[in-house]
Amino acid sequence: MSIFVDETTTVVVQGVSPKSQGLYHGLRNRAYGTKVVAGTNPKRGGEVIGGIPVFATVAEAVEATGAIASFISVPPPFAAAAILEAAEAGISFIVCITEGIPAHDEAKTYNRLVREHPGTRLLGPNCPGVISPGKCNIGITSGDIALPGGPVGIVSRSGTLTYQALHELSQQGVGQTTCVGIGGDPVPGTNFIDCLAAFQDDPDTKAIMMIGEIGGSEEERAAEFIAERVTKPVVSYIAGVTAPPGRKMGHAGAIISGSQGTAQAKMEALSAAGALVAQNPTEAGVRMVEIVKELG
Amino acid sequence: MDLYEYQGKQYFARYGIPTSPGGVADTVDEAVARADAAGYPVVVKAQVKVGGRGKAGGIKLAEDADEVRQHAGAILGMDIKGHLVHRVWVEHASDIAEEYYASFTLDRPEKNYLGMLSAEGGVEIEEVAATNPGAIALIHLDPAGGLDLEAARRWVDDAGLDEAARDEAAGVLVSLYRCYDDGDCDLAEINPLILTTDGRVHALDAKVTLDDNARFRHPEWDEFAATETDDPREQMAKEKGLNYIGLSGDVGIIANGAGLAMSTCDVVNQVGGSPANFLDIGGGANADVMSAALEVINADPSVRSIFVNIFGGITRVDEVAKGVIEALGRVDLRSPIVLRLDGTNAEEGRALLLPHLSDRLVAEPTMLEAARRAVSLAAAAGERGASVGGERA
């Protein structure tokens, strides 16, 4: 099994035109085996682009194809509206990879989703997406570095570190059930706890790798959740030990303010919760491989 | 983007938040002119983006033009915690009856807006929060909603501000909320918000952090961005559109992705080295981006080795390798490069690089090994530098 997406997930790509990022990524995802059933573009309804039937709106695409998931890579000024359009059309799982959305737009969109569309899950923004190896890939993760068959679930705040984690495991012959990139923005639609809970409930996931970074307190809250609810082994790694306070380290969410959000505090919280805390991505991979071998 | 106090006050003014009459000055003569216009007595305040400037002697009261001349002369050029003072703000001195604190920021765990208001202003709010948390009245606001005058008035009552301040303070808070929300601030803080002896409420300081992601809808921020950074390395990187933060070590770092770039700094530190910078080149690691990144690192005199750490996801490693090779032809590098390339098309990428490898361009198979190599190369260069210096002496 997997979490959030599987081989039955049908996807509509929002913002498809011959040169758009949406088409580029949508075709890559389709080549991986993802059921990309529709695209949208208000000016190109009725066209077929790259073999993908295009509709003017998400609502029309859903009505015609029954798509249950959407993929958004439109530029920041248009992302919030695209997310709300998908939710209003009844999409239950939205992946938004757009980087650079204003924090207030994210906060407003998140609160409207929770209030008006409680059945919709948003992954991202500013995330690499989700891949259930061999089944479904929505986003920009390279399918080659993932290995089907489990038993590890991965959840990460960072894009390239997610790839690094996949790579470390796949190279050692350890597969993944699902790998979720939740993104590095201040208001992620899906957080660590959502993913930890889903992995805990997924019978095929036997161990969880969690990759965090400086800023905010999501890792500390995840640690509390691990202590209370997660019985599966967790290996974690936190990036940003050497990050100076008060400076955004690339991600809008990765900033140490005052004594809040340091890597050290997060590592201590996770360690106290029973997670195995690695000092670097390679060590995280090695420790996870050991755990999987012990599980048999 | 953090604003200077004077910029914060200019930004406040756009949203109708009252401040003291004043102006900005780069020279002593300008400071006197601003003081004459504002009306004596005045306060001369150093413009630096660091706390504790009052204790450092960067804020002075002046009764007349001679005193302005004296204080502005002392403050301009002053070094406050490593920040050189280029500008002062000169404003009419207020007769303060009470000092309060007010701010809006994003409450990340709660995913909504958090307003903080306290009758105990003028000091570090973290200190109040630690020693007397009951003195801060919190208000959580739905980002999709707003703050009206009625709610602001209840909040002011709750915080226990002086009766004389309550009506005007409520109005200031509504304006501050608009500044925070419409103005796309990460932080909008007034500390202190004062009640004057004649019963007026206004902002005596301004601490504003703008959300860089919202810049596309705020052309008025261009002038703030022009004065943003003191670090010449960061200025150069910004001009080249790179995501760069200067650090104090000698191993230059280039990586793709913020998380990997942070992790690369950490790993260099773990193996006994010290990163000179954080640099995320993002997804498009082509020759132009790679050249720009190498140029910025090369311009930093403290760099003794360069660690390029790329994990190809959507970026193909063979394209990165071509970028590195082309960049090497364009940039005359002072320091050796250690490359670690992994991910999509890594084999092809490594094959392309093979004929170019030398003692100045080294490839290592893993992040950890590459970090060790970069650190040892930096150390060796450091020793050479030291012995050369010794001979000169």
XYZ file of C-alpha atoms in Angstrom:
689
model
C 0.000 0.000 0.000
C 0.930 3.635 -0.063
C -0.349 6.898 1.337
C -2.246 9.741 -0.392
C -1.795 8.378 -3.944
C -1.735 4.961 -5.636
C -2.158 3.326 -9.054
C -5.821 4.376 -9.218
C -5.184 8.114 -8.668
C -6.364 10.180 -11.635
C -4.732 13.582 -12.084
C -5.678 16.856 -13.737
C -2.756 19.199 -14.478
C -3.743 22.851 -14.014
C -2.250 25.369 -16.412
C -1.368 23.382 -19.526
C -0.075 25.042 -22.678
C 2.566 23.852 -25.160
C 5.410 25.563 -23.304
C 4.137 25.521 -19.716
C 5.880 23.945 -16.739
C 2.582 22.170 -16.136
C 2.765 20.289 -19.425
C 6.439 19.470 -18.969
C 5.950 17.974 -15.523
C 2.598 16.419 -16.412
C 4.162 14.504 -19.306
C 7.038 13.338 -17.095
C 4.558 12.105 -14.506
C 2.506 10.364 -17.191
C 5.653 8.711 -18.571
C 6.251 7.334 -15.072
C 2.856 5.655 -15.185
C 0.735 8.233 -13.378
C -2.845 8.441 -14.676
C -2.739 12.003 -16.022
C -6.255 12.266 -17.430
C -6.752 15.972 -18.073
C -5.252 19.418 -18.237
C -6.795 22.859 -17.825
C -6.329 26.189 -19.564
C -9.110 28.800 -19.737
C -8.144 29.666 -23.330
C -7.572 26.178 -24.663
C -10.612 24.167 -23.624
C -11.280 21.383 -26.165
C -7.685 21.093 -27.370
C -5.470 18.073 -26.885
C -1.910 19.038 -25.931
C 0.802 16.380 -25.708
C -1.948 13.791 -25.759
C -3.616 15.352 -22.717
C -7.235 16.495 -23.193
C -7.518 20.119 -22.062
C -10.567 21.714 -20.394
C -11.250 25.368 -19.648
C -11.820 24.761 -15.939
C -11.030 22.138 -13.303
C -14.769 21.621 -12.771
C -15.204 20.646 -16.444
C -12.170 18.369 -16.279
C -13.532 16.636 -13.184
C -16.949 16.210 -14.729
C -15.543 14.716 -17.925
C -12.770 12.540 -16.490
C -13.519 11.961 -12.819
C -10.041 13.224 -11.833
C -9.548 13.127 -8.061
C -6.144 14.810 -7.803
C -4.668 17.976 -9.265
C -1.160 19.193 -9.963
C -0.353 22.901 -9.854
C 2.889 24.511 -11.010
C 1.528 27.924 -12.083
C 3.508 31.103 -11.159
C 3.105 32.529 -7.605
C 0.579 35.301 -8.393
C -1.918 32.703 -9.695
C -1.298 29.789 -7.344
C -3.775 30.631 -4.577
C -6.650 30.976 -7.052
C -5.675 27.705 -8.734
C -5.712 25.854 -5.413
C -9.159 27.205 -4.536
C -10.488 26.418 -8.014
C -9.409 22.783 -7.626
C -10.985 22.506 -4.174
C -14.234 24.061 -5.395
C -14.324 21.523 -8.239
C -14.241 18.709 -5.693
C -10.605 17.669 -6.070
C -9.607 15.788 -2.915
C -5.801 15.905 -3.262
C -3.936 18.946 -4.588
C -0.182 19.030 -5.174
C 1.197 22.562 -5.562
C 4.926 22.802 -6.322
C 4.939 26.568 -6.955
C 7.778 28.318 -5.139
C 7.540 31.928 -4.002
C 3.885 32.302 -2.988
C 3.427 35.189 -0.505
C 2.995 33.878 3.048
C -0.299 35.744 3.478
C -1.737 34.119 0.352
C -0.767 30.742 1.777
C -2.299 31.492 5.160
C -5.547 32.775 3.634
C -5.798 29.806 1.248
C -5.065 27.273 3.970
C -7.745 28.695 6.261
C -10.309 28.799 3.478
C -9.559 25.181 2.563
C -9.964 24.032 6.158
C -13.237 25.912 6.568
C -14.883 25.545 3.160
C -13.325 22.355 1.761
C -12.492 20.055 4.676
C -12.371 17.045 2.332
C -9.470 18.470 0.329
C -5.829 17.857 1.201
C -3.231 20.310 -0.109
C 0.383 19.142 -0.430
C 2.799 22.067 -0.619
C 3.204 24.702 -1.850
C 6.903 24.862 -2.679
C 7.353 21.098 -2.481
C 8.675 18.380 -4.803
C 5.369 16.484 -4.635
C 4.611 12.873 -3.806
C 5.723 9.578 -5.276
C 4.455 6.096 -4.500
C 7.135 4.203 -6.416
C 5.824 2.110 -9.272
C 2.320 3.487 -8.820
C 2.010 7.240 -9.039
C 4.273 10.277 -9.195
C 2.822 13.773 -8.929
C 5.443 16.511 -8.909
C 9.072 16.863 -9.882
C 10.746 13.920 -8.154
C 12.791 11.872 -10.584
C 11.167 8.429 -10.749
C 14.540 6.729 -11.417
C 15.821 7.289 -7.888
C 12.808 5.705 -6.174
C 12.437 1.958 -5.615
C 9.016 0.261 -5.447
C 7.973 -2.243 -2.842
C 8.528 -0.461 0.479
C 8.964 -0.795 3.375
C 10.090 2.793 4.136
C 7.891 5.867 4.147
C 9.701 9.178 3.676
C 8.486 12.638 4.657
C 10.643 15.694 4.064
C 10.540 19.494 4.130
C 13.278 19.861 1.535
C 13.347 18.942 -2.162
C 16.912 17.884 -2.897
C 17.296 16.282 0.522
C 14.244 14.177 -0.334
C 16.033 12.976 -3.461
C 19.143 12.366 -1.414
C 17.142 10.214 1.011
C 15.504 8.223 -1.801
C 18.902 7.717 -3.392
C 20.583 6.545 -0.172
C 17.887 3.898 0.328
C 17.381 2.787 -3.280
C 21.130 2.295 -3.747
C 21.087 -0.152 -0.846
C 18.092 -1.985 -2.300
C 15.652 -0.597 0.276
C 12.396 0.514 -1.323
C 9.773 3.061 -0.372
C 6.008 2.887 0.065
C 5.541 6.610 -0.486
C 7.822 9.625 -0.386
C 6.133 12.908 0.503
C 7.784 16.308 0.141
C 5.758 18.678 2.328
C 7.730 21.747 1.283
C 9.680 24.464 3.020
C 7.122 27.264 3.221
C 5.698 28.821 6.409
C 2.162 27.437 5.918
C 2.312 23.954 4.412
C -1.029 22.376 3.515
C 0.156 18.986 4.748
C 2.538 18.725 7.686
C 4.790 16.123 9.249
C 2.055 14.874 11.578
C -0.396 14.251 8.706
C 2.223 12.098 7.008
C 3.414 10.336 10.174
C -0.214 9.435 10.987
C -0.803 8.107 7.470
C 2.425 6.072 7.524
C 1.582 4.701 10.969
C -1.781 3.505 9.608
C -0.332 2.091 6.389
C 0.325 -1.639 6.941
C 3.026 -1.791 4.255
C 5.107 0.992 5.747
C 7.387 -0.589 8.356
C 9.691 2.332 9.116
C 9.638 6.093 8.588
C 12.335 8.534 7.549
C 11.659 12.151 8.494
C 13.792 14.978 7.133
C 13.358 18.392 8.688
C 15.158 21.685 8.735
C 15.509 24.811 10.836
C 12.595 27.209 11.386
C 9.158 26.955 12.957
C 8.193 24.224 15.397
C 6.728 21.538 13.118
C 9.517 19.093 13.963
C 8.968 19.586 17.687
C 5.240 18.942 17.257
C 6.043 15.906 15.129
C 8.275 14.669 17.952
C 5.347 14.876 20.392
C 3.212 12.935 17.933
C 5.921 10.290 17.501
C 6.165 9.842 21.260
C 2.403 9.434 21.617
C 1.272 7.650 18.490
C 4.012 6.235 16.287
C 5.071 2.653 17.047
C 7.137 2.192 13.885
C 10.847 3.046 13.929
C 11.650 6.617 12.868
C 14.994 7.839 11.557
C 15.320 11.580 11.241
C 17.751 14.155 9.998
C 17.560 17.937 10.490
C 19.394 20.340 8.174
C 20.712 23.727 9.269
C 22.942 23.133 12.319
C 25.315 25.833 11.047
C 22.604 28.289 9.935
C 22.965 31.772 11.476
C 19.935 33.144 13.377
C 17.704 35.646 11.618
C 18.627 34.665 8.062
C 16.285 32.821 5.707
C 18.183 29.818 4.410
C 16.592 29.660 0.995
C 13.200 28.350 2.061
C 10.800 31.003 3.291
C 10.145 28.832 6.328
C 13.765 28.099 7.173
C 14.666 30.851 9.608
C 15.818 30.763 13.203
C 14.086 33.547 15.137
C 15.403 34.171 18.637
C 15.859 30.787 20.299
C 13.047 29.286 18.198
C 13.557 26.851 15.387
C 17.170 25.775 15.880
C 18.339 22.424 14.518
C 19.684 21.494 17.942
C 16.289 21.925 19.652
C 14.582 19.863 16.956
C 17.155 17.078 17.153
C 16.838 16.931 20.930
C 13.034 16.798 20.745
C 13.091 13.987 18.186
C 15.700 12.055 20.090
C 13.680 12.360 23.316
C 10.638 11.064 21.430
C 12.511 7.888 20.554
C 13.483 8.722 16.977
C 16.960 7.887 15.797
C 18.609 11.185 14.887
C 21.321 11.032 12.217
C 23.992 13.723 11.779
C 23.897 13.783 7.975
C 21.787 12.370 5.123
C 24.209 9.517 4.459
C 24.094 8.396 8.077
C 20.293 8.589 7.991
C 20.312 6.236 5.007
C 22.762 3.823 6.630
C 20.762 3.680 9.871
C 17.523 3.096 7.994
C 19.059 0.264 5.984
C 20.169 -1.348 9.275
C 16.662 -1.028 10.696
C 15.053 -2.520 7.610
C 17.472 -5.475 7.717
C 16.590 -6.082 11.365
C 12.884 -6.005 10.510
C 13.607 -8.768 8.003
C 13.642 41.905 3.768
C 14.197 43.818 7.008
C 13.590 47.559 6.848
C 15.557 50.273 8.594
C 13.571 52.197 11.190
C 13.148 55.188 8.855
C 11.902 52.934 6.072
C 9.536 51.225 8.485
C 8.178 54.623 9.487
C 7.758 55.588 5.832
C 5.904 52.316 5.322
C 3.744 52.966 8.406
C 2.865 56.380 7.015
C 1.398 54.753 3.887
C -1.118 53.025 6.130
C -1.889 56.025 8.306
C 0.070 54.990 11.391
C 1.166 58.205 13.151
C 4.867 58.805 13.848
C 6.891 61.812 15.057
C 7.846 64.450 12.480
C 11.366 63.804 11.274
C 13.680 62.965 8.408
C 16.662 60.930 7.356
C 20.221 62.279 7.027
C 23.513 60.961 5.639
C 25.640 63.908 6.807
C 25.910 66.168 9.843
C 24.637 69.188 7.865
C 21.621 67.228 6.666
C 20.947 66.115 10.230
C 20.863 69.743 11.386
C 18.487 70.660 8.552
C 16.157 67.786 9.512
C 16.291 68.843 13.156
C 15.458 72.467 12.281
C 12.455 71.238 10.285
C 11.247 68.795 12.978
C 11.529 71.310 15.831
C 13.737 71.032 18.936
C 14.368 69.062 21.047
C 15.132 66.189 18.674
C 16.349 62.627 18.902
C 19.200 61.492 16.618
C 18.936 57.756 15.929
C 21.467 55.478 14.204
C 19.924 53.513 11.327
C 21.173 49.934 11.646
C 19.401 46.611 11.335
C 20.479 45.348 14.721
C 19.057 45.646 18.233
C 20.712 47.391 21.189
C 21.712 50.584 19.368
C 20.567 52.738 22.304
C 22.959 50.996 24.702
C 25.728 51.303 22.095
C 25.328 55.103 22.085
C 23.447 55.209 18.786
C 20.437 57.173 20.086
C 20.943 60.690 21.499
C 18.759 63.608 22.565
C 19.719 67.024 21.211
C 18.375 70.364 22.506
C 19.790 72.532 19.745
C 21.680 72.554 16.433
C 25.097 72.356 18.141
C 24.108 69.218 19.984
C 22.700 67.698 16.767
C 26.026 68.454 15.099
C 27.914 66.824 17.949
C 25.726 63.682 18.187
C 25.229 63.138 14.444
C 29.004 63.506 14.012
C 29.618 60.823 16.610
C 26.921 58.438 15.412
C 27.570 58.589 11.665
C 30.391 56.145 10.999
C 29.908 54.407 14.343
C 30.236 50.600 14.386
C 27.319 48.965 16.182
C 27.837 45.222 16.563
C 29.583 45.061 13.202
C 27.049 47.308 11.463
C 28.459 50.587 10.178
C 26.115 53.565 10.572
C 25.642 55.374 7.238
C 22.419 57.170 8.108
C 20.634 58.745 11.026
C 16.971 59.435 11.572
C 16.268 62.784 13.243
C 12.842 63.343 14.767
C 11.104 65.683 17.178
C 11.477 64.352 20.727
C 8.180 63.207 22.216
C 6.960 63.803 25.745
C 6.287 60.235 26.754
C 3.640 59.392 29.346
C 3.394 55.635 28.687
C 5.120 53.049 26.504
C 3.307 50.076 24.965
C 4.115 47.236 22.578
C 2.132 46.138 19.508
C 2.872 43.690 16.715
C 1.422 41.365 14.104
C 3.116 38.268 12.788
C 2.268 34.851 11.365
C 1.600 32.170 13.968
C 3.068 29.262 12.063
C 1.873 26.404 14.288
C -1.678 27.826 14.385
C -1.534 28.858 10.717
C -3.191 32.195 11.437
C -2.216 35.777 12.289
C -1.059 36.609 15.789
C -1.397 40.080 17.287
C 0.496 40.933 20.476
C -0.292 43.955 22.599
C 1.199 44.902 25.933
C 0.982 47.814 28.342
C 4.633 47.095 29.121
C 6.446 48.430 26.087
C 9.859 49.822 25.393
C 11.682 46.656 26.417
C 12.355 43.404 24.605
C 9.007 41.646 24.256
C 10.763 38.267 24.609
C 11.771 39.422 28.084
C 8.186 40.330 28.977
C 6.986 37.020 27.518
C 9.477 35.135 29.681
C 9.054 37.023 32.946
C 5.432 38.197 32.816
C 3.497 36.472 30.003
C 0.206 37.683 31.472
C 1.195 41.228 30.497
C 0.819 40.406 26.795
C -2.696 40.302 25.330
C -2.749 37.911 22.380
C -5.263 37.954 19.564
C -5.501 35.233 16.905
C -6.994 36.385 13.621
C -8.275 34.424 10.648
C -6.061 35.514 7.730
C -9.084 35.360 5.454
C -10.961 37.706 7.831
C -9.658 40.961 9.305
C -9.522 43.233 12.333
C -12.281 45.825 12.822
C -12.297 48.785 15.183
C -14.664 47.082 17.615
C -12.434 44.010 17.997
C -9.379 46.247 18.285
C -11.073 48.225 21.052
C -11.870 45.028 23.019
C -8.248 43.949 22.552
C -6.986 47.297 23.886
C -9.262 46.937 26.930
C -7.994 43.402 27.437
C -4.375 44.577 27.384
C -5.150 47.201 30.028
C -3.792 50.247 28.214
C -4.414 53.574 29.956
C -7.963 54.907 29.480
C -6.635 58.023 27.753
C -4.892 55.903 25.106
C -7.584 53.372 24.308
C -9.561 54.988 21.473
C -6.546 56.162 19.506
C -4.627 52.952 20.179
C -7.500 50.898 18.712
C -7.312 53.010 15.560
C -3.539 52.571 15.332
C -3.933 48.793 15.701
C -6.431 48.616 12.839
C -3.958 50.572 10.697
C -1.093 48.352 11.802
C -3.141 45.296 10.842
C -3.742 46.762 7.378
C -0.026 47.510 7.076
C 0.769 43.908 8.069
C -1.889 42.270 5.884
C -2.188 44.469 2.771
C 1.455 45.478 3.129
C 2.643 41.842 3.055
C 4.777 42.054 6.183
C 6.269 39.038 7.913
C 6.478 41.273 10.961
C 5.014 44.687 11.727
C 6.077 45.799 15.197
C 5.807 49.052 17.134
C 7.983 49.144 20.235
C 7.357 51.445 21.839
C 3.908 52.622 20.882
C 3.602 55.691 23.076
C 0.971 57.779 24.803
C 2.239 61.367 24.928
C 1.635 63.726 27.840
C -0.918 65.552 25.692
C -2.907 62.359 25.113
C -1.818 61.323 21.613
C -0.833 57.780 20.568
C 1.898 57.193 18.014
C 4.749 54.916 16.940
C 8.160 55.859 18.339
C 9.954 53.009 16.575
C 9.195 50.772 13.592
C 10.362 47.234 13.018
C 9.130 45.872 9.706
C 10.101 42.710 7.851
C 8.637 42.382 4.357
C 7.818 39.052 2.706
C 10.177 38.876 -0.282
C 7.743 36.535 -2.055
C 5.194 39.372 -2.300
C 7.567 41.741 -4.065
C 5.804 41.225 -7.415
C 2.800 43.189 -6.162
C 4.748 45.927 -4.340
C 6.696 48.132 -6.758
C 7.085 50.597 -3.876
C 9.543 48.161 -2.250
C 12.205 48.783 -4.904
C 13.712 51.666 -2.959
C 13.934 49.526 0.185
C 15.650 46.705 -1.705
C 18.290 49.135 -2.995
C 19.657 49.608 0.532
C 19.177 46.075 1.723
C 22.583 44.594 2.353
C 25.997 45.693 3.628
C 27.822 42.495 2.714
C 29.468 43.060 -0.712
C 29.372 39.296 -1.376
C 25.612 39.248 -0.832
C 25.156 42.370 -2.939
C 27.005 40.727 -5.848
C 25.038 37.475 -5.477
C 21.771 39.385 -5.404
C 22.651 41.186 -8.617
C 23.207 37.774 -10.203
C 19.900 36.481 -8.856
C 21.496 33.918 -6.541
C 20.270 32.761 -3.171
C 23.399 33.500 -1.120
C 24.170 34.091 2.543
C 27.671 35.001 3.677
C 29.200 32.994 6.529
C 32.630 33.283 8.116
C 34.567 30.156 7.045
C 36.887 29.266 4.169
C 35.060 26.499 2.262
C 32.873 27.987 -0.486
C 29.597 26.076 -0.922
C 27.477 25.641 -4.038
C 24.499 23.269 -3.929
C 21.150 22.854 -5.636
C 18.196 23.186 -3.306
C 17.999 25.042 0.001
C 17.890 21.885 2.108
C 20.911 20.354 0.401
C 22.810 23.654 0.621
C 22.125 23.843 4.371
C 23.054 20.204 4.773
C 26.289 20.772 2.837
C 27.276 23.571 5.240
C 26.502 21.241 8.154
C 28.539 18.353 6.787
C 31.553 20.614 6.135
C 31.257 21.722 9.748
C 30.978 18.114 10.979
C 34.231 17.073 9.338
C 36.086 19.943 10.992
C 35.752 22.678 8.379
C 33.910 25.959 8.212
C 31.577 27.064 5.388
C 32.245 30.477 3.821
C 28.684 30.794 2.591
C 25.317 29.233 1.872
C 24.517 29.243 -1.844
C 21.503 27.540 -3.395
C 21.552 27.630 -7.192
C 18.078 26.130 -7.387
C 16.856 23.866 -10.129
C 18.494 25.336 -13.217
C 22.162 24.480 -12.758
C 23.222 25.483 -16.280
C 26.500 27.089 -17.319
C 25.256 30.646 -16.733
C 24.058 29.939 -13.216
C 27.150 27.895 -12.390
C 29.466 30.628 -13.743
C 27.654 33.265 -11.725
C 27.877 31.118 -8.585
C 31.598 30.454 -9.065
C 32.248 34.155 -9.705
C 30.570 35.145 -6.450
C 32.487 32.513 -4.463
C 35.734 33.437 -6.222
C 35.314 37.075 -5.224
C 35.308 36.144 -1.534
C 38.957 36.475 -0.371
C 38.464 34.103 2.561
C 37.520 31.140 0.338
C 40.284 28.502 0.060
C 38.373 25.626 -1.533
C 35.005 25.243 -3.249
C 32.607 22.371 -2.660
C 30.027 21.922 -5.435
C 27.339 19.509 -4.241
C 24.661 18.675 -6.799
C 21.920 16.117 -6.604
C 20.154 15.839 -9.934
C 16.442 15.412 -9.592
C 14.757 17.219 -12.396
C 18.128 18.822 -13.105
C 20.167 16.312 -15.070
C 23.702 15.800 -13.826
C 25.189 15.684 -17.347
C 23.791 19.191 -17.887
C 25.350 20.285 -14.587
C 28.684 18.798 -15.629
C 28.571 20.717 -18.917
C 27.757 23.834 -16.916
C 30.754 23.345 -14.629
C 33.116 22.730 -17.547
C 31.886 25.804 -19.394
C 32.025 27.913 -16.241
C 35.635 26.885 -15.641
C 36.480 28.309 -19.045
C 34.852 31.618 -18.120
C 35.974 32.134 -14.528
C 39.619 32.218 -13.456
C 39.385 30.456 -10.105
C 41.756 31.036 -7.202
C 40.672 27.922 -5.308
C 40.402 24.203 -6.107
C 36.935 22.711 -6.661
C 35.644 19.498 -5.171
C 32.642 18.089 -7.015
C 30.056 15.649 -5.836
C 27.492 14.845 -8.506
C 24.697 12.373 -7.971
C 21.191 11.584 -9.154
C 19.652 11.663 -12.612
C 22.254 10.901 -15.342
C 25.120 10.971 -12.811
C 27.157 8.397 -14.772
C 26.996 10.477 -17.954
C 27.906 13.592 -15.999
C 30.948 12.004 -14.361
C 32.126 10.662 -17.722
C 31.966 14.164 -19.209
C 34.061 15.546 -16.359
C 36.698 12.823 -16.341
C 39.073 14.423 -18.902
C 38.920 17.733 -17.000
C 39.851 16.399 -13.574
C 43.108 17.633 -12.043
C 44.429 18.738 -8.656
C 42.311 21.879 -9.178
C 39.128 19.980 -10.046
C 38.530 16.916 -7.919
C 35.533 14.564 -7.943
C 34.402 12.535 -4.947
C 31.665 9.865 -4.913
C 29.777 10.899 -1.753
C 28.830 14.089 0.064
C 30.825 13.110 3.132
C 34.019 12.279 1.230
C 33.704 15.434 -0.833
C 33.310 17.491 2.342
C 36.453 15.941 3.848
C 38.407 16.647 0.679
C 37.217 20.257 0.466
C 38.105 20.853 4.111
C 41.586 19.362 3.773
C 42.258 21.392 0.614
C 41.184 24.564 2.419
C 43.415 23.723 5.375
C 46.391 23.073 3.084
C 45.834 26.380 1.292
C 45.578 28.091 4.666
C 48.942 26.685 5.783
C 50.562 27.763 2.537
C 49.075 31.220 2.978
C 50.394 31.381 6.543
C 53.946 30.348 5.555
C 53.999 32.889 2.732
C 52.899 35.530 5.216
C 55.648 34.375 7.601
C 58.355 34.778 4.986
C 57.204 38.294 4.274
C 57.412 39.149 7.936
